[in-house]
XYZ file of C-alpha atoms in Angstrom:
651
model
C -42.360 132.795 230.868
C -40.724 135.050 228.247
C -42.810 137.960 227.093
C -42.525 140.891 224.780
C -43.373 144.271 226.329
C -45.581 146.675 224.494
C -44.235 150.164 225.221
C -47.479 151.850 224.185
C -48.940 151.205 227.630
C -51.654 148.793 226.457
C -51.402 145.390 228.101
C -52.661 142.458 226.002
C -51.347 138.908 225.724
C -51.313 137.099 222.357
C -50.439 133.500 221.582
C -47.376 132.833 219.552
C -49.335 131.434 216.600
C -51.669 134.367 216.472
C -48.851 136.835 216.543
C -46.983 135.040 213.766
C -49.974 134.883 211.465
C -51.229 138.454 212.060
C -48.017 140.395 212.153
C -45.653 138.556 209.800
C -46.642 140.717 206.845
C -46.536 143.921 208.883
C -43.053 143.233 210.116
C -41.885 142.347 206.632
C -39.487 139.825 208.136
C -39.271 136.060 208.401
C -38.294 134.764 211.835
C -38.126 131.406 213.480
C -39.031 131.109 217.161
C -38.345 128.298 219.567
C -41.163 125.993 220.592
C -40.724 127.008 224.277
C -42.128 130.503 223.603
C -45.818 130.381 224.526
C -46.953 133.961 224.171
C -46.104 137.497 223.288
C -47.157 140.716 225.014
C -47.545 143.471 222.456
C -49.931 145.877 220.870
C -51.808 144.766 217.798
C -52.838 148.308 216.914
C -49.581 150.259 216.732
C -46.134 149.665 215.265
C -43.332 148.956 217.722
C -41.343 152.013 218.673
C -38.061 150.097 218.717
C -36.229 148.304 215.946
C -36.323 144.503 215.760
C -33.110 142.710 216.594
C -30.621 142.087 213.803
C -31.282 138.341 213.860
C -34.699 138.915 212.275
C -33.388 140.956 209.390
C -32.805 139.446 205.946
C -29.174 140.075 205.076
C -28.595 142.327 202.129
C -26.228 140.839 199.552
C -23.660 142.752 197.627
C -23.907 142.629 193.863
C -20.814 140.480 193.645
C -21.933 138.108 196.410
C -23.636 134.786 195.603
C -26.813 133.640 197.405
C -25.952 132.099 200.723
C -26.717 128.489 199.827
C -24.544 128.679 196.735
C -21.566 129.322 198.986
C -21.961 125.809 200.392
C -19.576 123.243 198.949
C -20.887 120.351 196.877
C -20.432 117.924 199.759
C -22.890 119.874 201.937
C -25.432 120.263 199.163
C -25.147 116.552 198.457
C -26.057 115.762 202.072
C -29.019 118.140 201.918
C -30.353 116.778 198.638
C -30.161 113.151 199.634
C -32.381 113.876 202.610
C -35.266 115.077 200.440
C -38.029 112.576 201.041
C -39.799 112.454 197.660
C -38.863 112.270 194.022
C -40.981 115.331 193.304
C -38.919 117.447 195.699
C -35.621 116.250 194.248
C -36.842 116.825 190.698
C -38.000 120.347 191.575
C -34.654 121.209 193.145
C -32.817 119.899 190.102
C -34.438 122.634 188.004
C -32.855 125.459 190.023
C -29.508 125.343 188.252
C -27.255 123.054 186.295
C -25.050 122.664 189.349
C -27.971 121.406 191.423
C -29.099 119.144 188.585
C -25.708 117.491 188.201
C -25.380 117.095 191.978
C -28.833 115.557 192.168
C -28.050 113.144 189.353
C -24.953 111.926 191.201
C -27.058 110.565 194.076
C -27.527 106.824 193.816
C -30.880 105.336 194.749
C -29.291 103.539 197.695
C -27.890 106.823 199.064
C -31.290 108.511 199.510
C -31.729 109.099 203.237
C -35.490 108.531 203.467
C -37.793 106.277 201.496
C -39.652 108.007 198.722
C -43.117 107.731 197.321
C -42.559 106.253 193.877
C -46.043 107.161 192.694
C -45.441 110.908 192.790
C -44.786 112.816 189.595
C -41.730 114.876 188.808
C -41.346 118.504 187.892
C -40.022 119.304 184.455
C -36.796 121.230 183.884
C -36.468 124.395 181.835
C -35.710 124.453 178.126
C -31.955 124.196 178.486
C -32.035 121.294 180.908
C -34.781 119.537 178.871
C -38.197 118.386 179.877
C -38.173 114.908 181.321
C -41.516 114.227 179.649
C -40.315 114.967 176.119
C -40.591 111.811 173.989
C -41.157 109.736 177.133
C -42.877 106.469 176.222
C -44.320 103.696 178.349
C -43.385 100.341 176.833
C -45.752 97.359 176.621
C -44.039 95.732 179.588
C -44.678 98.822 181.723
C -41.281 100.538 182.019
C -40.387 104.029 180.829
C -38.507 104.519 177.565
C -36.591 107.534 176.250
C -34.784 108.240 172.972
C -32.383 111.177 172.446
C -31.321 112.081 168.918
C -28.863 114.615 167.536
C -28.849 117.966 169.322
C -31.068 116.667 172.115
C -28.364 114.246 173.237
C -26.429 116.091 175.984
C -25.177 115.331 179.486
C -27.640 117.828 180.968
C -30.608 116.072 179.404
C -29.384 112.696 180.615
C -29.018 114.092 184.126
C -32.559 115.504 183.976
C -33.885 112.144 182.793
C -32.083 110.329 185.599
C -33.543 112.628 188.268
C -37.031 112.976 186.795
C -37.763 109.330 186.019
C -36.592 108.093 189.417
C -39.893 109.311 190.892
C -41.798 107.132 188.433
C -40.103 103.841 189.100
C -36.994 104.510 187.023
C -36.063 104.470 183.343
C -36.252 101.052 181.672
C -35.032 101.780 178.144
C -32.642 104.448 176.863
C -31.523 105.076 173.274
C -28.955 107.685 172.230
C -28.656 108.382 168.489
C -25.860 110.762 167.640
C -24.715 113.589 169.882
C -24.751 117.369 170.190
C -21.611 118.646 168.449
C -21.064 121.436 170.991
C -22.322 119.858 174.219
C -22.477 116.171 173.433
C -22.920 113.119 175.605
C -19.836 112.116 177.586
C -18.997 109.723 180.397
C -20.560 112.227 182.824
C -23.990 111.774 181.266
C -23.796 107.986 181.416
C -22.640 108.219 185.023
C -25.799 110.187 185.853
C -27.932 107.473 184.248
C -26.034 104.781 186.126
C -26.654 106.514 189.470
C -30.303 107.416 188.899
C -31.618 104.518 186.790
C -30.694 101.213 188.447
C -33.726 99.584 186.810
C -32.404 100.214 183.268
C -32.997 97.112 181.150
C -32.141 98.243 177.634
C -29.374 100.641 176.566
C -28.574 101.630 172.991
C -25.876 104.071 171.868
C -25.139 104.867 168.219
C -22.492 107.184 166.819
C -21.388 108.753 170.113
C -17.603 108.939 169.894
C -17.205 111.078 173.039
C -18.222 108.236 175.376
C -15.493 105.863 176.484
C -14.934 102.900 178.749
C -15.468 104.933 181.906
C -19.070 105.809 181.025
C -20.078 102.307 179.983
C -18.335 100.855 183.028
C -20.489 103.123 185.213
C -23.577 101.687 183.502
C -22.293 98.215 184.325
C -21.770 99.147 187.994
C -25.123 100.854 188.496
C -27.520 98.999 186.184
C -27.345 95.355 187.196
C -30.751 94.614 185.631
C -29.480 95.417 182.111
C -30.690 92.871 179.558
C -30.059 94.498 176.168
C -26.908 96.341 175.082
C -26.576 97.914 171.625
C -23.357 99.802 170.832
C -22.705 101.111 167.310
C -19.918 103.343 165.946
C -18.290 103.892 169.309
C -14.602 104.300 168.585
C -13.631 104.800 172.251
C -15.292 101.632 173.567
C -12.904 98.730 174.108
C -12.699 95.325 175.770
C -12.601 97.047 179.151
C -16.249 98.062 178.747
C -17.404 94.562 177.806
C -15.490 93.065 180.724
C -17.262 95.490 183.075
C -20.641 94.641 181.503
C -19.947 90.942 181.907
C -19.103 91.445 185.572
C -21.995 93.753 186.465
C -24.829 92.583 184.191
C -25.272 88.803 184.466
C -28.849 89.043 183.119
C -27.703 90.199 179.677
C -29.746 88.504 176.940
C -29.021 90.631 173.840
C -25.669 92.013 172.690
C -25.200 94.095 169.540
C -21.714 95.424 168.773
C -21.180 97.238 165.466
C -18.246 99.240 164.098
C -16.321 99.297 167.371
C -12.674 99.044 166.263
C -11.279 98.592 169.797
C -13.523 95.656 170.771
C -11.904 92.257 170.370
C -11.785 88.673 171.569
C -11.064 89.412 175.233
C -14.315 91.317 175.727
C -16.415 88.636 174.029
C -14.756 85.909 176.078
C -15.685 87.766 179.281
C -19.303 87.974 178.098
C -19.250 84.254 177.334
C -18.020 83.402 180.845
C -20.396 85.610 182.845
C -23.634 85.973 180.853
C -25.296 82.541 180.698
C -28.700 84.001 179.707
C -27.442 85.385 176.401
C -29.945 84.696 173.600
C -29.107 87.105 170.783
C -25.754 88.348 169.501
C -24.920 90.578 166.548
C -21.304 91.486 165.801
C -20.488 93.595 162.749
C -17.439 95.405 161.471
C -15.127 94.831 164.454
C -11.689 94.055 162.973
C -10.183 92.783 166.241
C -12.852 90.103 166.661
C -11.647 86.682 165.532
C -12.238 82.984 166.024
C -11.368 82.973 169.738
C -14.021 85.516 170.679
C -16.772 84.162 168.451
C -16.153 80.522 169.319
C -16.191 81.340 173.050
C -19.609 82.946 172.727
C -21.065 80.177 170.602
C -19.748 77.293 172.682
C -20.687 78.781 176.083
C -24.154 80.237 175.514
C -26.560 77.311 175.649
C -29.615 79.539 175.074
C -28.251 81.391 172.058
C -31.055 81.481 169.462
C -30.224 84.429 167.156
C -26.735 85.016 165.718
C -25.491 87.606 163.226
C -21.842 87.737 162.164
C -20.904 90.323 159.535
C -17.623 91.653 158.151
C -15.430 89.824 160.683
C -11.990 88.247 160.407
C -13.175 84.752 161.299
C -12.311 81.524 159.503
C -13.698 78.034 158.950
C -13.106 77.269 162.627
C -15.903 79.581 163.797
C -18.414 78.053 161.387
C -17.437 74.582 162.544
C -18.177 75.689 166.121
C -21.566 76.986 164.959
C -22.293 73.656 163.345
C -21.415 71.677 166.477
C -22.643 73.921 169.302
C -25.479 75.909 167.721
C -28.143 73.527 168.969
C -30.461 76.351 170.085
C -29.879 78.686 167.112
C -33.103 79.513 165.274
C -32.001 82.504 163.166
C -28.508 82.765 161.631
C -27.080 85.585 159.486
C -23.609 85.295 157.941
C -22.428 88.203 155.788
C -19.150 89.388 154.315
C -17.025 86.581 155.817
C -14.206 86.721 153.300
C -11.901 84.321 155.159
C -14.428 81.479 155.323
C -14.018 78.881 152.577
C -16.296 76.223 151.129
C -15.080 73.782 153.765
C -16.298 75.998 156.607
C -19.871 76.115 155.311
C -19.747 72.427 154.415
C -18.660 71.431 157.933
C -21.314 73.704 159.446
C -23.922 71.791 157.456
C -22.817 68.200 158.018
C -22.103 68.696 161.741
C -25.821 68.134 162.391
C -25.856 70.657 165.249
C -28.252 73.182 163.677
C -31.322 71.036 164.205
C -33.492 73.983 165.304
C -32.372 76.411 162.594
C -35.406 77.978 160.899
C -33.974 80.997 159.048
C -30.582 81.289 157.306
C -29.212 84.357 155.509
C -25.885 84.215 153.667
C -24.597 87.316 151.908
C -21.373 88.039 150.034
C -19.588 84.886 151.201
C -17.311 83.182 148.719
C -17.515 79.953 150.695
C -21.097 79.309 149.619
C -20.886 76.922 146.668
C -22.969 74.099 145.232
C -21.383 71.574 147.582
C -21.695 73.647 150.739
C -25.307 74.684 150.118
C -26.282 71.057 149.563
C -24.641 70.113 152.889
C -26.593 72.881 154.629
C -29.830 71.584 153.120
C -29.129 68.092 154.431
C -27.968 69.156 157.885
C -30.621 71.775 158.678
C -33.704 69.601 158.433
C -36.114 72.190 159.865
C -34.945 75.115 157.725
C -37.931 77.174 156.509
C -36.397 80.418 155.233
C -33.345 80.722 152.983
C -31.936 84.033 151.731
C -28.904 84.051 149.434
C -27.446 87.411 148.404
C -24.498 87.916 146.054
C -23.524 84.246 146.171
C -22.186 84.030 142.645
C -20.704 80.524 143.042
C -24.097 78.882 143.555
C -25.426 77.526 140.257
C -28.524 75.641 139.123
C -27.055 72.337 140.283
C -26.511 73.586 143.819
C -29.963 75.158 144.074
C -31.702 72.011 142.816
C -29.674 69.800 145.184
C -30.467 72.104 148.098
C -34.191 72.079 147.279
C -34.240 68.290 147.261
C -32.708 68.155 150.748
C -34.557 71.098 152.368
C -37.993 69.497 152.493
C -39.397 71.990 155.039
C -38.471 75.140 153.093
C -41.283 77.732 152.929
C -39.458 80.845 151.712
C -36.651 81.198 149.153
C -35.096 84.572 148.346
C -32.306 85.064 145.827
C -30.657 88.437 145.229
C -27.900 89.038 142.660
C -27.204 85.311 142.373
C -26.275 85.633 138.723
C -25.185 82.018 138.130
C -28.724 80.744 138.618
C -30.925 80.438 135.524
C -34.525 79.611 134.758
C -33.776 75.869 134.947
C -32.601 76.170 138.540
C -35.713 78.112 139.581
C -38.139 75.706 137.905
C -36.257 72.706 139.317
C -36.452 74.134 142.820
C -40.191 74.813 142.438
C -40.766 71.213 141.419
C -38.757 69.810 144.341
C -40.420 71.930 147.054
C -43.871 71.786 145.528
C -45.733 71.056 148.751
C -44.131 73.487 151.223
C -42.774 76.559 149.373
C -45.037 79.593 149.901
C -42.757 82.579 149.125
C -40.366 83.007 146.162
C -38.404 86.244 145.680
C -35.977 86.931 142.827
C -34.210 90.296 142.920
C -31.673 91.532 140.350
C -30.839 88.004 139.178
C -29.332 88.691 135.755
C -28.806 85.006 134.952
C -32.530 84.306 134.613
C -33.520 84.659 130.957
C -36.367 83.451 128.825
C -36.063 79.847 127.632
C -38.803 77.979 125.775
C -39.526 74.901 127.885
C -42.674 72.806 128.085
C -44.400 73.234 131.448
C -45.580 69.627 131.296
C -41.996 68.485 131.920
C -42.162 69.784 135.514
C -44.422 69.151 138.480
C -46.590 72.119 139.508
C -45.908 73.908 142.799
C -49.302 73.876 144.474
C -48.139 75.660 147.621
C -46.637 78.898 146.221
C -48.754 81.928 147.180
C -46.339 84.896 147.001
C -44.217 85.540 143.901
C -41.862 88.521 143.633
C -39.656 89.006 140.563
C -38.131 92.484 140.699
C -35.641 94.150 138.382
C -34.631 90.943 136.624
C -34.060 92.286 133.080
C -33.960 88.854 131.432
C -37.424 87.786 132.603
C -39.947 88.066 129.783
C -43.114 86.474 128.484
C -41.774 82.895 128.336
C -40.676 82.893 131.973
C -43.954 84.330 133.252
C -45.966 81.920 131.137
C -44.073 79.020 132.681
C -44.535 80.346 136.234
C -48.227 80.982 135.598
C -48.789 77.382 134.550
C -46.721 75.850 137.378
C -48.101 78.007 140.227
C -51.927 78.012 140.234
C -52.340 79.132 143.866
C -50.735 82.565 143.594
C -52.373 85.380 145.597
C -49.681 88.091 145.726
C -47.593 88.992 142.684
C -44.854 91.645 142.444
C -43.306 92.099 138.984
C -41.660 95.488 139.497
C -39.373 96.628 136.688
C -40.080 93.826 134.189
C -40.270 96.140 131.185
C -39.932 93.178 128.767
C -43.258 91.633 129.808
C -46.344 92.217 127.672
C -50.010 91.236 127.928
C -49.262 87.860 126.315
C -46.812 86.883 129.043
C -48.928 88.016 131.990
C -52.215 86.608 130.712
C -51.501 82.904 131.561
C -50.591 83.877 135.128
C -53.821 85.880 135.486
C -55.966 83.168 133.950
C -54.441 80.213 135.847
C -54.633 81.711 139.336
C -57.282 79.619 141.070
C -57.152 81.193 144.536
C -57.793 84.752 143.347
C -55.153 87.484 143.205
C -55.173 89.830 146.226
C -52.168 92.127 145.680
C -50.653 92.856 142.259
C -47.683 95.182 141.704
C -46.877 95.880 138.053
C -44.864 99.068 138.573
C -42.453 99.745 135.734
C -44.009 97.183 133.362
C -44.273 99.769 130.618
C -45.464 97.436 127.841
C -48.741 96.393 129.477
C -51.995 97.720 128.044
C -55.614 98.207 129.064
C -56.451 94.694 127.864
C -54.554 92.894 130.634
C -55.868 95.283 133.310
C -59.426 94.671 132.128
C -58.891 90.909 132.263
C -57.309 91.161 135.695
C -60.259 93.209 136.978
C -62.794 90.828 135.432
C -61.240 87.613 136.793
C -60.029 88.837 140.197
C -62.177 91.868 140.983
C -63.824 90.085 143.906
C -60.476 89.458 145.669
C -58.160 92.259 144.480
C -57.196 94.690 147.277
C -54.061 96.373 145.881
C -53.142 97.289 142.310
C -49.980 99.226 141.389
C -49.660 100.394 137.777
C -47.025 103.077 138.409
C -45.128 103.804 135.186
C -47.403 101.782 132.900
C -47.697 104.594 130.360
C -50.007 102.690 127.998
C -52.732 102.432 130.610
C -55.668 104.790 129.912
C -59.161 105.578 131.203
C -60.364 102.219 129.885
C -58.577 100.505 132.766
C -60.285 102.804 135.280
C -63.659 101.847 133.815
C -62.883 98.139 134.278
C -61.655 98.764 137.829
C -64.758 100.787 138.719
C -67.067 98.048 137.392
C -65.376 94.988 138.909
C -63.035 95.704 141.849
C -65.343 95.788 144.855
C -62.657 95.240 147.515
C -59.910 97.460 146.063
C -58.334 99.628 148.794
C -55.030 100.791 147.270
C -54.701 101.999 143.667
C -51.582 103.562 142.110
C -52.021 105.086 138.635
C -48.901 107.275 138.691
C -47.427 108.178 135.264
C -50.394 106.580 133.468
C -52.206 108.168 130.489
C -55.436 108.774 132.399
C -57.606 111.909 132.246
C -60.363 113.705 134.146
C -62.932 111.444 132.481
C -61.395 108.359 134.059
C -61.367 109.944 137.527
C -65.034 110.850 137.073
C -65.890 107.209 136.267
C -63.986 106.081 139.321
C -65.814 108.624 141.457
C -69.237 107.402 140.286
C -68.565 103.778 141.262
C -70.882 103.453 144.249
C -69.456 100.170 145.511
C -65.799 101.270 145.364
C -64.259 102.235 148.743
C -60.704 103.282 147.947
C -58.478 104.241 150.870
C -55.246 105.169 149.048
C -55.086 106.711 145.569
C -51.895 107.843 143.833
C -52.064 110.009 140.705
C -48.570 111.522 140.732
C -47.122 112.694 137.414
C -50.467 112.302 135.629
C -50.452 115.284 133.278
C -53.992 114.526 132.058
C -55.524 115.252 135.469
C -56.654 118.888 135.777
C -58.716 121.095 138.058
C -61.843 119.587 136.540
C -61.224 116.475 138.675
C -61.698 118.499 141.861
C -65.332 117.487 142.461
C -64.594 113.836 141.593
C -61.660 113.702 143.985
C -63.798 115.309 146.668
C -66.360 112.552 146.207
C -63.686 109.848 146.312
C -62.256 111.495 149.405
C -65.162 110.351 151.546
C -63.275 107.065 152.057
C -59.696 108.113 151.235
C -57.004 108.359 153.905
C -54.182 109.066 151.417
C -54.108 111.000 148.124
C -50.970 111.614 146.066
C -51.142 114.507 143.572
C -47.427 115.252 143.341
C -46.261 116.689 140.001
C -49.809 116.929 138.676
C -48.978 120.291 137.153
C -52.405 120.818 135.617
C -54.045 120.951 139.049
C -53.875 124.470 140.439
C -53.057 125.533 143.975
C -56.618 126.689 144.610
C -57.971 123.229 143.809
C -55.439 121.600 146.098
C -56.262 124.012 148.919
C -59.964 123.287 148.492
C -59.296 119.536 148.643
C -57.216 119.954 151.789
C -60.047 121.916 153.380
C -62.797 119.467 152.466
C -60.844 116.215 152.904
C -59.493 117.002 156.347
C -59.233 113.325 157.263
C -57.084 112.537 154.213
C -53.306 113.010 153.946
C -52.734 114.843 150.659
C -49.363 115.047 148.927
C -49.170 117.784 146.330
C-alpha cells in the first residue's frame, strides 16, 4: 500500500480524508489523489522538510498569458457546457464572460447532455449582460414574457434571456421595440433565442432594421410552437422569412406584418398553404402585397376570424374573395385601399359570405358609396358595429338605406363623413330604434342645425351612449332634437360644442328617463351655472362623472349644487372654470361626497387658502390635478403631498 514517509522520525498513519481536510490549508495547494490511496504516513505536528512535487503546485501565469481554460477552443468549451446538469449551473457560467454567455446561448435544448431540473432558478448576469429578471412577467396562461425597448435591446441581453429562462421552463413571449444604436439586435441575438427558447409562442419585433431573414429563419427552425408573429418596420425581412415561418411554425394563429417593403405575395401564399390554424391577420403598408397574396390567405384559412388590410395595392378582386370566402370573419378592417372601387365593396356585400361579421371598419376608401354601403347592410345580417372614417361619398341617402337593412346594428361611429347631415342621422336613429345603443359623431362638418319637428320621427328607445365631439355645426336645435328622440341616454359626451347653450342642453337633461351617469361638457364655453344646477338636481343620484373643463362661465354656484345633490360623483373636472376658494370649501364640507378624482388645473381663483379644504377632500381622493394653479404656492403643494400620501398629485 502506498505511504508517505515522515522524515521527522515520528511514525503515525492517517487516513486520506483526514489528511486532506487537516492539511490542505497548511500546504496552500490543491491536489487531487486517486481513490486507490488509502492512507498517508506523515507528521501532523511539523512541516515537511522536502518540497512537494511540481504536480501539486498551481502554475504561475505570465501577465500576458490568459487563464488556462480560456485557451480552450470554442468547440471544447461547448462540450463542457452542454454537460452541465442544471439550468442554474449553465446560467451561472454564462455570467463569467460574454464569450461564455454567447457559447451557452448557442446550445439547443436537445443538445444538453443530461436532463435538467426545470424547477431550479437561474443566476442573474451583471449589468452589461443584463439581468434575466428585469421586466420578466408571468402571463395569465403561465409562460414567461419579456419586453426589450430601446437601449435595452441588444444581442447580449437576448442571449442572457435565452440562457436564464431555460431553467424556468423557457420563454413564452418576447417583444423587441426598437434597438440599441451602438450594439443593437442582429441575427445573432435571434439565433440565441431560437436555440434556448423552443417553447416561444409569441414573438414581436418593431423597428429593428438590423435583423434580416437569417435571424427570423432561425426562429422558425427552433421555435416550432410559435403561434403569434408581429413584425413591424423591418426593412430587411422578405418573403424568405415568411416561407421559413410557414415551414417551421404550423401552429401559427396570428400574423401581423406592417411596413415591411420586401414582403410580398410569395410569403403570404406560403403561410396560406402551411398554416391552417390561422385566425387573425393584419397586413399594413407592404407595397409588394397584392391580390394574389391576400386572396390566397383569405381563401385557404377556414378559421380566419379577424382581418385587417391597410394601405395595400389590392383591387376589387380581393374584396370579392372576402365576400365569398370570409365565412368565419367576425371583425374586418379595410383602410386606405385606393385601388378598390364601388364595385368591389358592392360585390363583397351581396356575395352573402360574411354571415358572421359583427364589426366592420372602413376608412379612407373611395369605393364606399351609397350603393355599396347599402349592399353591405343587406349582406351582413349580423353586423353590430359600423365605423366609417373619411368616407366622403356616403350621403344621407346611403346612411338611411344602410340603417334600414342593418337591423342588428348596435354601434354606429362616423368620423369626418362630411356629406352626412342632420337628416341622415335622425333617419338612421328612427330606423334602428330598437337595437342602436352607441352613436358617435366626430368632426362631421356636414351636420348643422336645422329646425325640424321631433314628432315627424320615431324615438330611438335603445340609445344609451351619445358622443358628439368637435362638430362645429351642432348647436341648440340639434341637441334639442336628440334630447327628445333619445330618452334613455346614460352617457353623453359633447366635447368642443362651443355653440351649445343652456337652452339647447336643457331638453336633453330633462328628457333623460334612465338617469345620466357620465357627462362630458369639456369645451362647451357658453354653458352657465343654471344648466349645471339643473343637471345636479335631476341626475345627482346617478351621476358619477362630470367634466366641465373649459366652461369659463361656471362659478362656485355650480360647486354648491354638486355638493348638495351629487351623492355618487367620483370624477369631477373643473379645469379653467371661474371657481374660487369658497367653492372648494363648500365642496369639502359636503359630508356625503366621496370624490376620487378632482381636477382644478388652470383655475386662477384657487389659492393657498384652499389647502385645508383640499386636505379634507383628500381623504377619499386618489388623483388631484393642480397644474398651472399659479396662486397655490410650493409650500402648500408640498404639505398636500406629505399629508395626502395615497393621492397622486399633479402640480
